XYZ file of C-alpha atoms in Angstrom:
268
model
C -10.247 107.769 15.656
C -9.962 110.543 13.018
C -7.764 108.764 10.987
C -9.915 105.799 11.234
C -13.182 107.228 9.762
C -11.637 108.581 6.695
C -11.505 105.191 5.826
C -15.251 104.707 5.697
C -15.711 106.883 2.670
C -13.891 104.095 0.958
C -16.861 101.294 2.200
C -19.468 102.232 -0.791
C -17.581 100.801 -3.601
C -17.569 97.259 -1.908
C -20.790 97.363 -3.198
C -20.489 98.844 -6.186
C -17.997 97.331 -9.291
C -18.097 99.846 -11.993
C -19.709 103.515 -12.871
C -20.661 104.561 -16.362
C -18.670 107.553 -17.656
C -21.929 109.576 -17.029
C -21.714 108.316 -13.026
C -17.947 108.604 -13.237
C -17.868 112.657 -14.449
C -20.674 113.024 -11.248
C -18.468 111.119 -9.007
C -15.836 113.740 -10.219
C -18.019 116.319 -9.431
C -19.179 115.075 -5.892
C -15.460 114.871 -5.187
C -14.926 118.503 -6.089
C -18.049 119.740 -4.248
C -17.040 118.358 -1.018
C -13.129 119.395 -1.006
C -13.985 122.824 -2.390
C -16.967 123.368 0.619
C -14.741 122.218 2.859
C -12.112 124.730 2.140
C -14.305 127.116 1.475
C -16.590 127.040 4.526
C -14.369 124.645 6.725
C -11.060 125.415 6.353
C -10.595 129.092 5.673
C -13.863 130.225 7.939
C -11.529 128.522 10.896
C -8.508 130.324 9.444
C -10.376 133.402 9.718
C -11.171 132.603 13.462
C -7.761 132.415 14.483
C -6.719 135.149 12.669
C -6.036 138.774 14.773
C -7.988 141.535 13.345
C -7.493 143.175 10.407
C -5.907 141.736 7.225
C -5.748 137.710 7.899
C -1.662 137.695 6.585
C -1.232 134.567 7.753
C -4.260 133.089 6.164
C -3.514 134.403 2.584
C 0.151 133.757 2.794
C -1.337 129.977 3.498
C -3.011 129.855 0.603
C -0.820 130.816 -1.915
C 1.591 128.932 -0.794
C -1.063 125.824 -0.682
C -1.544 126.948 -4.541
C 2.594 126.501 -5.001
C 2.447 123.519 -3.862
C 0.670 121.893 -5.964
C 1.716 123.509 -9.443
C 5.218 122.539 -7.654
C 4.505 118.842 -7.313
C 3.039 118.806 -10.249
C 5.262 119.879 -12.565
C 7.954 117.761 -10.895
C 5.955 115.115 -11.642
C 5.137 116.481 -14.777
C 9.146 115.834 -15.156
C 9.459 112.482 -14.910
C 9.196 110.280 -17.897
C 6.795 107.985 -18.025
C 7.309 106.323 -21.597
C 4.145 107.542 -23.158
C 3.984 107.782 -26.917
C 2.072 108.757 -29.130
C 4.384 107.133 -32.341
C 2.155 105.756 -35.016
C 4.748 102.904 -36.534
C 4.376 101.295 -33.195
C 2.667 97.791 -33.972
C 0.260 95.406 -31.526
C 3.491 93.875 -30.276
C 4.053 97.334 -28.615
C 0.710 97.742 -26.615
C 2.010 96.426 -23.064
C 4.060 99.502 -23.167
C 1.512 101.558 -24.114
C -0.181 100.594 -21.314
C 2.329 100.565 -18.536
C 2.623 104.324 -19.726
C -0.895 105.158 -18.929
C -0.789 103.231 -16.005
C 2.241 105.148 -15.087
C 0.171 108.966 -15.873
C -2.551 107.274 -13.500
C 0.117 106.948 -10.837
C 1.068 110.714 -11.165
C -2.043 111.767 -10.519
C -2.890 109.310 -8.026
C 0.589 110.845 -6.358
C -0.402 113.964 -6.363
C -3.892 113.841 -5.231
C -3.295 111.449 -2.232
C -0.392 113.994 -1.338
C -2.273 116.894 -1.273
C -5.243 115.344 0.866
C -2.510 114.059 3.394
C -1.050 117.450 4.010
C -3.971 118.541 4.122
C -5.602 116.795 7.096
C -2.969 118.191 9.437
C -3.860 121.554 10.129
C -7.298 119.725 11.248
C -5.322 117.495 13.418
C -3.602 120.872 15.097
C -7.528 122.028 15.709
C -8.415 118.845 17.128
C -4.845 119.217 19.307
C -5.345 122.756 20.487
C -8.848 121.743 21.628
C -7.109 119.175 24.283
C -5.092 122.335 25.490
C -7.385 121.917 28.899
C -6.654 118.001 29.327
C -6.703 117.567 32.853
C -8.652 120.558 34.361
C -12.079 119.981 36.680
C -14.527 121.697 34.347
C -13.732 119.092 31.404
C -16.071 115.647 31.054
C -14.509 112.960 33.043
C -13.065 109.967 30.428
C -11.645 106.851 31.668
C -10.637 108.548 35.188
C -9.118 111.663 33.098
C -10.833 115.428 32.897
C -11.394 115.617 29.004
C -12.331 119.106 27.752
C -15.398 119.279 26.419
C -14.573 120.785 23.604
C -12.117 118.442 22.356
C -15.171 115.586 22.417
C -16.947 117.414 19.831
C -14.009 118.570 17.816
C -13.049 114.856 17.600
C -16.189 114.096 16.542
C -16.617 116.245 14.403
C -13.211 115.872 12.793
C -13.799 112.035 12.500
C -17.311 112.802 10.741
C -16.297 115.382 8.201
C -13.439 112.746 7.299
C -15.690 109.836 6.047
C -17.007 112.362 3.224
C -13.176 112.984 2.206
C -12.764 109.244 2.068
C -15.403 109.200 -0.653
C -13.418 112.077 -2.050
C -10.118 110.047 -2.157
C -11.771 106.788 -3.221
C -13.602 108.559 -6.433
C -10.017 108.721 -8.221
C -8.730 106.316 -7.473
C -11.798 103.616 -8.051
C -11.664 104.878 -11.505
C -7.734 104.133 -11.894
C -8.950 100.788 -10.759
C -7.078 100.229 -6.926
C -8.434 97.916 -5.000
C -11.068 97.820 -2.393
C -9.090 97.620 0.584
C -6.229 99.220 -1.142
C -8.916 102.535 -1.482
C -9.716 102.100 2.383
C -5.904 101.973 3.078
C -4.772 104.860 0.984
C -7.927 106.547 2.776
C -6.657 105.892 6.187
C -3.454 106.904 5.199
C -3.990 110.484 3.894
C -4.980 111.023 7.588
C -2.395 109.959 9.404
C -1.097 113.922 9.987
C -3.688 114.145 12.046
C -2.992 112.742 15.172
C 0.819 113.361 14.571
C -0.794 116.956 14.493
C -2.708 116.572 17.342
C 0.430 115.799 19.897
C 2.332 118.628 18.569
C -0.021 121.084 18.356
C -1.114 119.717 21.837
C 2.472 120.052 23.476
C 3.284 123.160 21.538
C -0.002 124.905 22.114
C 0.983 128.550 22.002
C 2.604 128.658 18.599
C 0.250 125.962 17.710
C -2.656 128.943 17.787
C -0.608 131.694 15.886
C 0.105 129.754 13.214
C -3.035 127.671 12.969
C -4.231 130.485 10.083
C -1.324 129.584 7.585
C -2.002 126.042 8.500
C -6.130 126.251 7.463
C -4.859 128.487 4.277
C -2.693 126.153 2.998
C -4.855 123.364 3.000
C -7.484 125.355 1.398
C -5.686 126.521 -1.072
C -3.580 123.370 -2.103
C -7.453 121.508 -2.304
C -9.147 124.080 -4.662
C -6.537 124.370 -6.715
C -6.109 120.865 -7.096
C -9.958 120.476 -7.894
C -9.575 123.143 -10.221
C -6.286 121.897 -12.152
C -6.605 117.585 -12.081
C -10.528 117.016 -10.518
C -12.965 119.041 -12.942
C -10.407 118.184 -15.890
C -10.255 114.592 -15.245
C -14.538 114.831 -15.517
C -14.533 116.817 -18.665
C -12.493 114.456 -19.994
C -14.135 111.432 -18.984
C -17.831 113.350 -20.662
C -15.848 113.937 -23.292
C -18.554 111.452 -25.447
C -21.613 112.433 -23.424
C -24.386 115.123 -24.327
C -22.935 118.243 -23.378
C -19.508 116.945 -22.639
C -20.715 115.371 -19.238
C -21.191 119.241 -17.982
C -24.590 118.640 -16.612
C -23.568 115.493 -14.877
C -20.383 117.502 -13.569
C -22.341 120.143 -11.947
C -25.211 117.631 -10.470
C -22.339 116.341 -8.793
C -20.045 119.205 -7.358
C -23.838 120.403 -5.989
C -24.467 117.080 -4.713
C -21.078 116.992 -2.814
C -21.607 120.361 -1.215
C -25.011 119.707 -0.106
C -23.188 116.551 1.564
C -20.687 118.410 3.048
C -21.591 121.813 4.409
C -24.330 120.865 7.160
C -21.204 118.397 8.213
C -19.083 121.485 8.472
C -21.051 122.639 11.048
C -21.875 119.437 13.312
């Protein structure tokens, strides 16, 4: 169910073709301001729950290694050639590879971004897994003959409502590499999967499930800001490039825009 929604984000752009660069760089933005919230508020305020007293190890440790992740990836990535050049006695006759180059530095990026948001959604799939800790016991809300604890209705519901925002967030990049429709919904889906793969693990190993459930929030956190920080509000300023200001008004509009989306979801 979780998995599912994510892939409602995607639905919008069956409506919509193309974007302007101005409504591109805001797209960019809106993207930013909901994965940054949701780390922000989401992700490392649960951290911060599970964490014992004191100094929140776990939690930081999480996060930089969230961070090291993605400078990792990306610099393997980073590694591969992907034929670009930039050779000026290259004639007409040598476009097509031109393009297959840049088509190839889309797929790096799209690579890395669809990564990160995968690994990301399982710590939230080990929350919604925990929360089913209680499956079975009287005081839970009887489901198809079965005790379901009550809290792991609303954390599923919640989970599956804070996703179709992210599918947006996924869908924004790669609309503008120019995917597909269904291709957008599928990769959406997709980046979600961990979470009921999370959800039976953290369910069966429930104990270590909660000790560790801090490094897990952490390193989703920080893997999403700093991927925001290093390919999102680069790829905008680049896209403004031409527009008044460089597209910076349009960029902030829309990392506003995405947090005012996402943070009254965060608490649903």
């Amino acid at each position: 169910m979780t998995a599912l929604a994510t892939g409602l984000g995607a639905i919008p752009f069956f409506f919509v073709e193309d974007f302007s660069d101005r409504w591109n760089v805001a797209l960019w933005g809106i993207a930013s301001g909901i994965m940054v919230s949701a780390s922000l508020f989401g992700l490392i305020n649960e951290g911060l729950t599970y964490s014992s007293a004191g100094i929140p190890t776990l939690l930081i440790g999480g996060l930089l290694v969230g961070v090291l992740l993605v400078e990792v990836a990306d610099r393997v990535l980073d590694s591969v050639d992907v034929g670009g050049t930039d050779d000026p006695t290259l004639g007409e006759e040598d476009a097509p590879l031109e393009a297959a180059a840049f088509a190839e530095a889309d797929l790096k990026k799209l690579v890395l971004i669809l990564g990160i948001l995968t690994v990301h959604s399982f710590p939230e799939g080990v929350a919604v897994g925990v929360s089913f800790a209680e499956l079975g016991l009287e005081s839970g809300l009887p489901i198809l003959g079965i005790s379901v604890p009550l809290l792991a209705v609303f954390m599923t519901i919640a989970i599956s409502i804070h996703n179709i925002p992210e599918g947006t967030a996924i869908a924004i990049p790669m609309r503008a590499m120019g995917l597909s429709k269904w291709r957008m919904v599928g990769a959406a889906v997709f980046s979600s999967l961990p979470q009921p793969i999370g959800a039976v693990i953290a369910f069966v190993f429930v104990t270590w499930a909660r000790e560790f459930l801090p490094f897990g929030f952490g390193f989703a956190a920080g893997a999403m800001v700093y991927l925001v920080v290093t390919e999102f509000i680069p790829e905008a300023l680049d896209t403004g490039a031409d527009l008044p200001g460089g597209g910076r008004r349009e960029l902030l509009v829309g990392v506003l825009s995405g947090v005012a989306a996402m943070v009254p979801l965060l608490y649903v």
